[in-house]
mmCIF file of the C-alpha atoms, coordinates in Angstrom:
data_MODEL
# 
_entry.id   MODEL 
# 
loop_
_atom_site.group_PDB 
_atom_site.id 
_atom_site.type_symbol 
_atom_site.label_atom_id 
_atom_site.label_alt_id 
_atom_site.label_comp_id 
_atom_site.label_asym_id 
_atom_site.label_entity_id 
_atom_site.label_seq_id 
_atom_site.pdbx_PDB_ins_code 
_atom_site.Cartn_x 
_atom_site.Cartn_y 
_atom_site.Cartn_z 
_atom_site.occupancy 
_atom_site.B_iso_or_equiv 
_atom_site.pdbx_formal_charge 
_atom_site.auth_seq_id 
_atom_site.auth_comp_id 
_atom_site.auth_asym_id 
_atom_site.auth_atom_id 
_atom_site.pdbx_PDB_model_num 
ATOM 1   C CA . MET A 1 1   ? 62.606 -42.636 -28.406 1.00 0.00 ? 1   MET A CA 1 
ATOM 2   C CA . SER A 1 2   ? 61.450 -46.076 -29.476 1.00 0.00 ? 2   SER A CA 1 
ATOM 3   C CA . LYS A 1 3   ? 61.791 -49.263 -27.479 1.00 0.00 ? 3   LYS A CA 1 
ATOM 4   C CA . VAL A 1 4   ? 64.398 -51.791 -28.601 1.00 0.00 ? 4   VAL A CA 1 
ATOM 5   C CA . GLU A 1 5   ? 63.451 -55.487 -28.625 1.00 0.00 ? 5   GLU A CA 1 
ATOM 6   C CA . LYS A 1 6   ? 65.985 -58.297 -28.917 1.00 0.00 ? 6   LYS A CA 1 
ATOM 7   C CA . ILE A 1 7   ? 65.496 -62.001 -29.551 1.00 0.00 ? 7   ILE A CA 1 
ATOM 8   C CA . SER A 1 8   ? 67.725 -65.050 -29.445 1.00 0.00 ? 8   SER A CA 1 
ATOM 9   C CA . SER A 1 9   ? 67.551 -68.253 -31.459 1.00 0.00 ? 9   SER A CA 1 
ATOM 10  C CA . GLY A 1 10  ? 69.265 -70.157 -28.663 1.00 0.00 ? 10  GLY A CA 1 
ATOM 11  C CA . THR A 1 11  ? 72.631 -70.884 -30.244 1.00 0.00 ? 11  THR A CA 1 
ATOM 12  C CA . ALA A 1 12  ? 75.623 -70.944 -27.908 1.00 0.00 ? 12  ALA A CA 1 
ATOM 13  C CA . TRP A 1 13  ? 77.475 -68.346 -29.992 1.00 0.00 ? 13  TRP A CA 1 
ATOM 14  C CA . GLU A 1 14  ? 74.918 -65.644 -29.173 1.00 0.00 ? 14  GLU A CA 1 
ATOM 15  C CA . ASN A 1 15  ? 75.741 -65.714 -25.450 1.00 0.00 ? 15  ASN A CA 1 
ATOM 16  C CA . GLN A 1 16  ? 79.414 -66.494 -25.918 1.00 0.00 ? 16  GLN A CA 1 
ATOM 17  C CA . VAL A 1 17  ? 80.035 -63.610 -28.308 1.00 0.00 ? 17  VAL A CA 1 
ATOM 18  C CA . GLY A 1 18  ? 77.349 -61.267 -26.966 1.00 0.00 ? 18  GLY A CA 1 
ATOM 19  C CA . TYR A 1 19  ? 74.878 -60.608 -29.758 1.00 0.00 ? 19  TYR A CA 1 
ATOM 20  C CA . SER A 1 20  ? 71.198 -61.037 -30.533 1.00 0.00 ? 20  SER A CA 1 
ATOM 21  C CA . ARG A 1 21  ? 69.722 -63.034 -33.408 1.00 0.00 ? 21  ARG A CA 1 
ATOM 22  C CA . ALA A 1 22  ? 67.603 -60.013 -34.273 1.00 0.00 ? 22  ALA A CA 1 
ATOM 23  C CA . VAL A 1 23  ? 67.022 -56.509 -32.947 1.00 0.00 ? 23  VAL A CA 1 
ATOM 24  C CA . LYS A 1 24  ? 63.936 -54.374 -33.524 1.00 0.00 ? 24  LYS A CA 1 
ATOM 25  C CA . ALA A 1 25  ? 64.376 -50.630 -33.160 1.00 0.00 ? 25  ALA A CA 1 
ATOM 26  C CA . GLY A 1 26  ? 61.231 -48.719 -33.994 1.00 0.00 ? 26  GLY A CA 1 
ATOM 27  C CA . ASN A 1 27  ? 59.962 -50.131 -37.275 1.00 0.00 ? 27  ASN A CA 1 
ATOM 28  C CA . HIS A 1 28  ? 63.379 -51.466 -38.339 1.00 0.00 ? 28  HIS A CA 1 
ATOM 29  C CA . ILE A 1 29  ? 64.576 -55.035 -37.757 1.00 0.00 ? 29  ILE A CA 1 
ATOM 30  C CA . PHE A 1 30  ? 68.173 -56.107 -38.142 1.00 0.00 ? 30  PHE A CA 1 
ATOM 31  C CA . VAL A 1 31  ? 68.882 -59.845 -38.311 1.00 0.00 ? 31  VAL A CA 1 
ATOM 32  C CA . SER A 1 32  ? 72.453 -60.824 -37.451 1.00 0.00 ? 32  SER A CA 1 
ATOM 33  C CA . GLY A 1 33  ? 74.589 -62.987 -39.677 1.00 0.00 ? 33  GLY A CA 1 
ATOM 34  C CA . THR A 1 34  ? 72.746 -66.294 -39.689 1.00 0.00 ? 34  THR A CA 1 
ATOM 35  C CA . ALA A 1 35  ? 74.253 -69.677 -40.499 1.00 0.00 ? 35  ALA A CA 1 
ATOM 36  C CA . ALA A 1 36  ? 72.691 -73.107 -40.934 1.00 0.00 ? 36  ALA A CA 1 
ATOM 37  C CA . VAL A 1 37  ? 73.124 -74.110 -37.297 1.00 0.00 ? 37  VAL A CA 1 
ATOM 38  C CA . ASP A 1 38  ? 70.209 -75.304 -35.193 1.00 0.00 ? 38  ASP A CA 1 
ATOM 39  C CA . GLU A 1 39  ? 69.626 -74.533 -31.497 1.00 0.00 ? 39  GLU A CA 1 
ATOM 40  C CA . ASN A 1 40  ? 71.600 -77.670 -30.540 1.00 0.00 ? 40  ASN A CA 1 
ATOM 41  C CA . GLY A 1 41  ? 74.668 -76.585 -32.512 1.00 0.00 ? 41  GLY A CA 1 
ATOM 42  C CA . LYS A 1 42  ? 74.089 -79.060 -35.348 1.00 0.00 ? 42  LYS A CA 1 
ATOM 43  C CA . ILE A 1 43  ? 74.993 -77.814 -38.829 1.00 0.00 ? 43  ILE A CA 1 
ATOM 44  C CA . ILE A 1 44  ? 72.130 -78.340 -41.259 1.00 0.00 ? 44  ILE A CA 1 
ATOM 45  C CA . GLY A 1 45  ? 72.789 -79.172 -44.927 1.00 0.00 ? 45  GLY A CA 1 
ATOM 46  C CA . VAL A 1 46  ? 76.485 -80.030 -44.677 1.00 0.00 ? 46  VAL A CA 1 
ATOM 47  C CA . GLY A 1 47  ? 77.975 -79.927 -48.176 1.00 0.00 ? 47  GLY A CA 1 
ATOM 48  C CA . SER A 1 48  ? 75.008 -78.130 -49.770 1.00 0.00 ? 48  SER A CA 1 
ATOM 49  C CA . SER A 1 49  ? 74.918 -74.354 -50.194 1.00 0.00 ? 49  SER A CA 1 
ATOM 50  C CA . TYR A 1 50  ? 71.337 -74.667 -51.434 1.00 0.00 ? 50  TYR A CA 1 
ATOM 51  C CA . HIS A 1 51  ? 70.075 -76.534 -48.349 1.00 0.00 ? 51  HIS A CA 1 
ATOM 52  C CA . GLN A 1 52  ? 72.015 -74.289 -45.980 1.00 0.00 ? 52  GLN A CA 1 
ATOM 53  C CA . THR A 1 53  ? 70.534 -71.192 -47.627 1.00 0.00 ? 53  THR A CA 1 
ATOM 54  C CA . LYS A 1 54  ? 66.994 -72.567 -47.368 1.00 0.00 ? 54  LYS A CA 1 
ATOM 55  C CA . TYR A 1 55  ? 67.468 -73.412 -43.692 1.00 0.00 ? 55  TYR A CA 1 
ATOM 56  C CA . ILE A 1 56  ? 68.939 -69.970 -43.007 1.00 0.00 ? 56  ILE A CA 1 
ATOM 57  C CA . PHE A 1 57  ? 65.955 -68.195 -44.551 1.00 0.00 ? 57  PHE A CA 1 
ATOM 58  C CA . GLN A 1 58  ? 63.581 -70.373 -42.518 1.00 0.00 ? 58  GLN A CA 1 
ATOM 59  C CA . LYS A 1 59  ? 65.524 -69.433 -39.386 1.00 0.00 ? 59  LYS A CA 1 
ATOM 60  C CA . ILE A 1 60  ? 65.449 -65.752 -40.366 1.00 0.00 ? 60  ILE A CA 1 
ATOM 61  C CA . GLU A 1 61  ? 61.717 -65.923 -41.047 1.00 0.00 ? 61  GLU A CA 1 
ATOM 62  C CA . LYS A 1 62  ? 61.164 -67.324 -37.550 1.00 0.00 ? 62  LYS A CA 1 
ATOM 63  C CA . ALA A 1 63  ? 63.180 -64.448 -36.028 1.00 0.00 ? 63  ALA A CA 1 
ATOM 64  C CA . LEU A 1 64  ? 61.224 -61.878 -38.037 1.00 0.00 ? 64  LEU A CA 1 
ATOM 65  C CA . LYS A 1 65  ? 57.899 -63.372 -36.951 1.00 0.00 ? 65  LYS A CA 1 
ATOM 66  C CA . ALA A 1 66  ? 58.994 -63.215 -33.303 1.00 0.00 ? 66  ALA A CA 1 
ATOM 67  C CA . LEU A 1 67  ? 59.385 -59.464 -33.760 1.00 0.00 ? 67  LEU A CA 1 
ATOM 68  C CA . GLY A 1 68  ? 56.097 -58.928 -35.611 1.00 0.00 ? 68  GLY A CA 1 
ATOM 69  C CA . ALA A 1 69  ? 57.430 -58.975 -39.163 1.00 0.00 ? 69  ALA A CA 1 
ATOM 70  C CA . ASP A 1 70  ? 57.554 -61.352 -42.114 1.00 0.00 ? 70  ASP A CA 1 
ATOM 71  C CA . LEU A 1 71  ? 59.687 -61.942 -45.185 1.00 0.00 ? 71  LEU A CA 1 
ATOM 72  C CA . GLU A 1 72  ? 57.587 -59.389 -47.093 1.00 0.00 ? 72  GLU A CA 1 
ATOM 73  C CA . ASP A 1 73  ? 59.088 -56.727 -44.799 1.00 0.00 ? 73  ASP A CA 1 
ATOM 74  C CA . VAL A 1 74  ? 62.684 -57.549 -45.825 1.00 0.00 ? 74  VAL A CA 1 
ATOM 75  C CA . VAL A 1 75  ? 64.300 -54.681 -47.722 1.00 0.00 ? 75  VAL A CA 1 
ATOM 76  C CA . ARG A 1 76  ? 67.904 -55.936 -47.829 1.00 0.00 ? 76  ARG A CA 1 
ATOM 77  C CA . THR A 1 77  ? 69.726 -59.277 -47.866 1.00 0.00 ? 77  THR A CA 1 
ATOM 78  C CA . ARG A 1 78  ? 73.470 -59.755 -47.539 1.00 0.00 ? 78  ARG A CA 1 
ATOM 79  C CA . ILE A 1 79  ? 74.816 -63.176 -48.415 1.00 0.00 ? 79  ILE A CA 1 
ATOM 80  C CA . PHE A 1 80  ? 78.355 -64.219 -47.543 1.00 0.00 ? 80  PHE A CA 1 
ATOM 81  C CA . VAL A 1 81  ? 79.565 -67.378 -49.312 1.00 0.00 ? 81  VAL A CA 1 
ATOM 82  C CA . VAL A 1 82  ? 82.789 -69.356 -49.140 1.00 0.00 ? 82  VAL A CA 1 
ATOM 83  C CA . ASN A 1 83  ? 82.535 -70.400 -52.799 1.00 0.00 ? 83  ASN A CA 1 
ATOM 84  C CA . ILE A 1 84  ? 81.059 -67.876 -55.236 1.00 0.00 ? 84  ILE A CA 1 
ATOM 85  C CA . GLY A 1 85  ? 80.816 -70.756 -57.710 1.00 0.00 ? 85  GLY A CA 1 
ATOM 86  C CA . ASP A 1 86  ? 77.765 -71.840 -55.688 1.00 0.00 ? 86  ASP A CA 1 
ATOM 87  C CA . TRP A 1 87  ? 75.952 -68.599 -56.532 1.00 0.00 ? 87  TRP A CA 1 
ATOM 88  C CA . GLU A 1 88  ? 73.313 -70.287 -58.691 1.00 0.00 ? 88  GLU A CA 1 
ATOM 89  C CA . GLU A 1 89  ? 72.278 -72.753 -55.964 1.00 0.00 ? 89  GLU A CA 1 
ATOM 90  C CA . ILE A 1 90  ? 72.262 -69.994 -53.345 1.00 0.00 ? 90  ILE A CA 1 
ATOM 91  C CA . GLY A 1 91  ? 70.405 -67.682 -55.723 1.00 0.00 ? 91  GLY A CA 1 
ATOM 92  C CA . LYS A 1 92  ? 67.850 -70.409 -56.421 1.00 0.00 ? 92  LYS A CA 1 
ATOM 93  C CA . ALA A 1 93  ? 67.083 -70.726 -52.697 1.00 0.00 ? 93  ALA A CA 1 
ATOM 94  C CA . HIS A 1 94  ? 66.977 -66.903 -52.343 1.00 0.00 ? 94  HIS A CA 1 
ATOM 95  C CA . GLY A 1 95  ? 64.493 -66.766 -55.205 1.00 0.00 ? 95  GLY A CA 1 
ATOM 96  C CA . GLU A 1 96  ? 62.246 -69.349 -53.557 1.00 0.00 ? 96  GLU A CA 1 
ATOM 97  C CA . PHE A 1 97  ? 61.767 -66.934 -50.655 1.00 0.00 ? 97  PHE A CA 1 
ATOM 98  C CA . PHE A 1 98  ? 62.087 -63.544 -52.374 1.00 0.00 ? 98  PHE A CA 1 
ATOM 99  C CA . LYS A 1 99  ? 60.979 -64.001 -56.003 1.00 0.00 ? 99  LYS A CA 1 
ATOM 100 C CA . ASP A 1 100 ? 58.071 -61.590 -55.581 1.00 0.00 ? 100 ASP A CA 1 
ATOM 101 C CA . ILE A 1 101 ? 59.506 -59.462 -52.756 1.00 0.00 ? 101 ILE A CA 1 
ATOM 102 C CA . LYS A 1 102 ? 62.758 -58.518 -54.523 1.00 0.00 ? 102 LYS A CA 1 
ATOM 103 C CA . PRO A 1 103 ? 64.733 -56.820 -51.727 1.00 0.00 ? 103 PRO A CA 1 
ATOM 104 C CA . ALA A 1 104 ? 68.060 -55.134 -52.407 1.00 0.00 ? 104 ALA A CA 1 
ATOM 105 C CA . ALA A 1 105 ? 70.603 -57.955 -52.303 1.00 0.00 ? 105 ALA A CA 1 
ATOM 106 C CA . THR A 1 106 ? 74.332 -58.513 -52.122 1.00 0.00 ? 106 THR A CA 1 
ATOM 107 C CA . MET A 1 107 ? 76.313 -61.744 -52.446 1.00 0.00 ? 107 MET A CA 1 
ATOM 108 C CA . VAL A 1 108 ? 80.040 -61.745 -51.781 1.00 0.00 ? 108 VAL A CA 1 
ATOM 109 C CA . GLU A 1 109 ? 82.673 -64.431 -51.480 1.00 0.00 ? 109 GLU A CA 1 
ATOM 110 C CA . ILE A 1 110 ? 84.595 -64.573 -48.232 1.00 0.00 ? 110 ILE A CA 1 
ATOM 111 C CA . ASN A 1 111 ? 87.611 -66.602 -47.151 1.00 0.00 ? 111 ASN A CA 1 
ATOM 112 C CA . ASN A 1 112 ? 85.815 -68.755 -44.584 1.00 0.00 ? 112 ASN A CA 1 
ATOM 113 C CA . LEU A 1 113 ? 83.217 -68.892 -41.825 1.00 0.00 ? 113 LEU A CA 1 
ATOM 114 C CA . ILE A 1 114 ? 83.484 -69.953 -38.180 1.00 0.00 ? 114 ILE A CA 1 
ATOM 115 C CA . ASP A 1 115 ? 83.218 -73.665 -39.073 1.00 0.00 ? 115 ASP A CA 1 
ATOM 116 C CA . ILE A 1 116 ? 84.608 -75.339 -42.206 1.00 0.00 ? 116 ILE A CA 1 
ATOM 117 C CA . ASN A 1 117 ? 81.208 -76.989 -42.845 1.00 0.00 ? 117 ASN A CA 1 
ATOM 118 C CA . LEU A 1 118 ? 79.390 -73.657 -43.027 1.00 0.00 ? 118 LEU A CA 1 
ATOM 119 C CA . LEU A 1 119 ? 79.119 -72.476 -46.611 1.00 0.00 ? 119 LEU A CA 1 
ATOM 120 C CA . VAL A 1 120 ? 76.734 -69.513 -46.306 1.00 0.00 ? 120 VAL A CA 1 
ATOM 121 C CA . GLU A 1 121 ? 75.932 -66.763 -43.798 1.00 0.00 ? 121 GLU A CA 1 
ATOM 122 C CA . ILE A 1 122 ? 73.106 -64.282 -44.339 1.00 0.00 ? 122 ILE A CA 1 
ATOM 123 C CA . GLU A 1 123 ? 72.022 -60.977 -42.775 1.00 0.00 ? 123 GLU A CA 1 
ATOM 124 C CA . VAL A 1 124 ? 68.746 -59.208 -43.484 1.00 0.00 ? 124 VAL A CA 1 
ATOM 125 C CA . ASP A 1 125 ? 67.214 -55.834 -42.721 1.00 0.00 ? 125 ASP A CA 1 
ATOM 126 C CA . ALA A 1 126 ? 63.475 -55.368 -42.585 1.00 0.00 ? 126 ALA A CA 1 
ATOM 127 C CA . VAL A 1 127 ? 61.147 -52.409 -42.242 1.00 0.00 ? 127 VAL A CA 1 
ATOM 128 C CA . ILE A 1 128 ? 57.654 -52.814 -40.877 1.00 0.00 ? 128 ILE A CA 1 
ATOM 129 C CA . THR A 1 129 ? 55.289 -50.381 -42.519 1.00 0.00 ? 129 THR A CA 1 
ATOM 130 C CA . PRO A 1 130 ? 52.243 -49.277 -40.532 1.00 0.00 ? 130 PRO A CA 1 
# 
């Protein structure tokens, strides 16, 4: 059986709710729903789905690196948005990170997120190949 590694990004919600930013099980990494919130609880890119998406992928990349992976290892992205009309801006940011990687991807509109200023939340799955 493989060892499980867990990392935190330091947000208060992780301890309050009881989850990890990312979990590595064997050669698989699962990154929890990630929003544009820094370690001090400040929302980054208020009012801009594009800037929130970019920040989220930077935050995800940091989590992946902490577990020995990189964006090239991402096989799946799931993007939850509060306004599907923003899909082009969100897609533009996604493309800036994944244009050549091309993971399986889903984008769905949801009613809302935990804070009215959050416009996007993203999960990713990665597989590290030996």
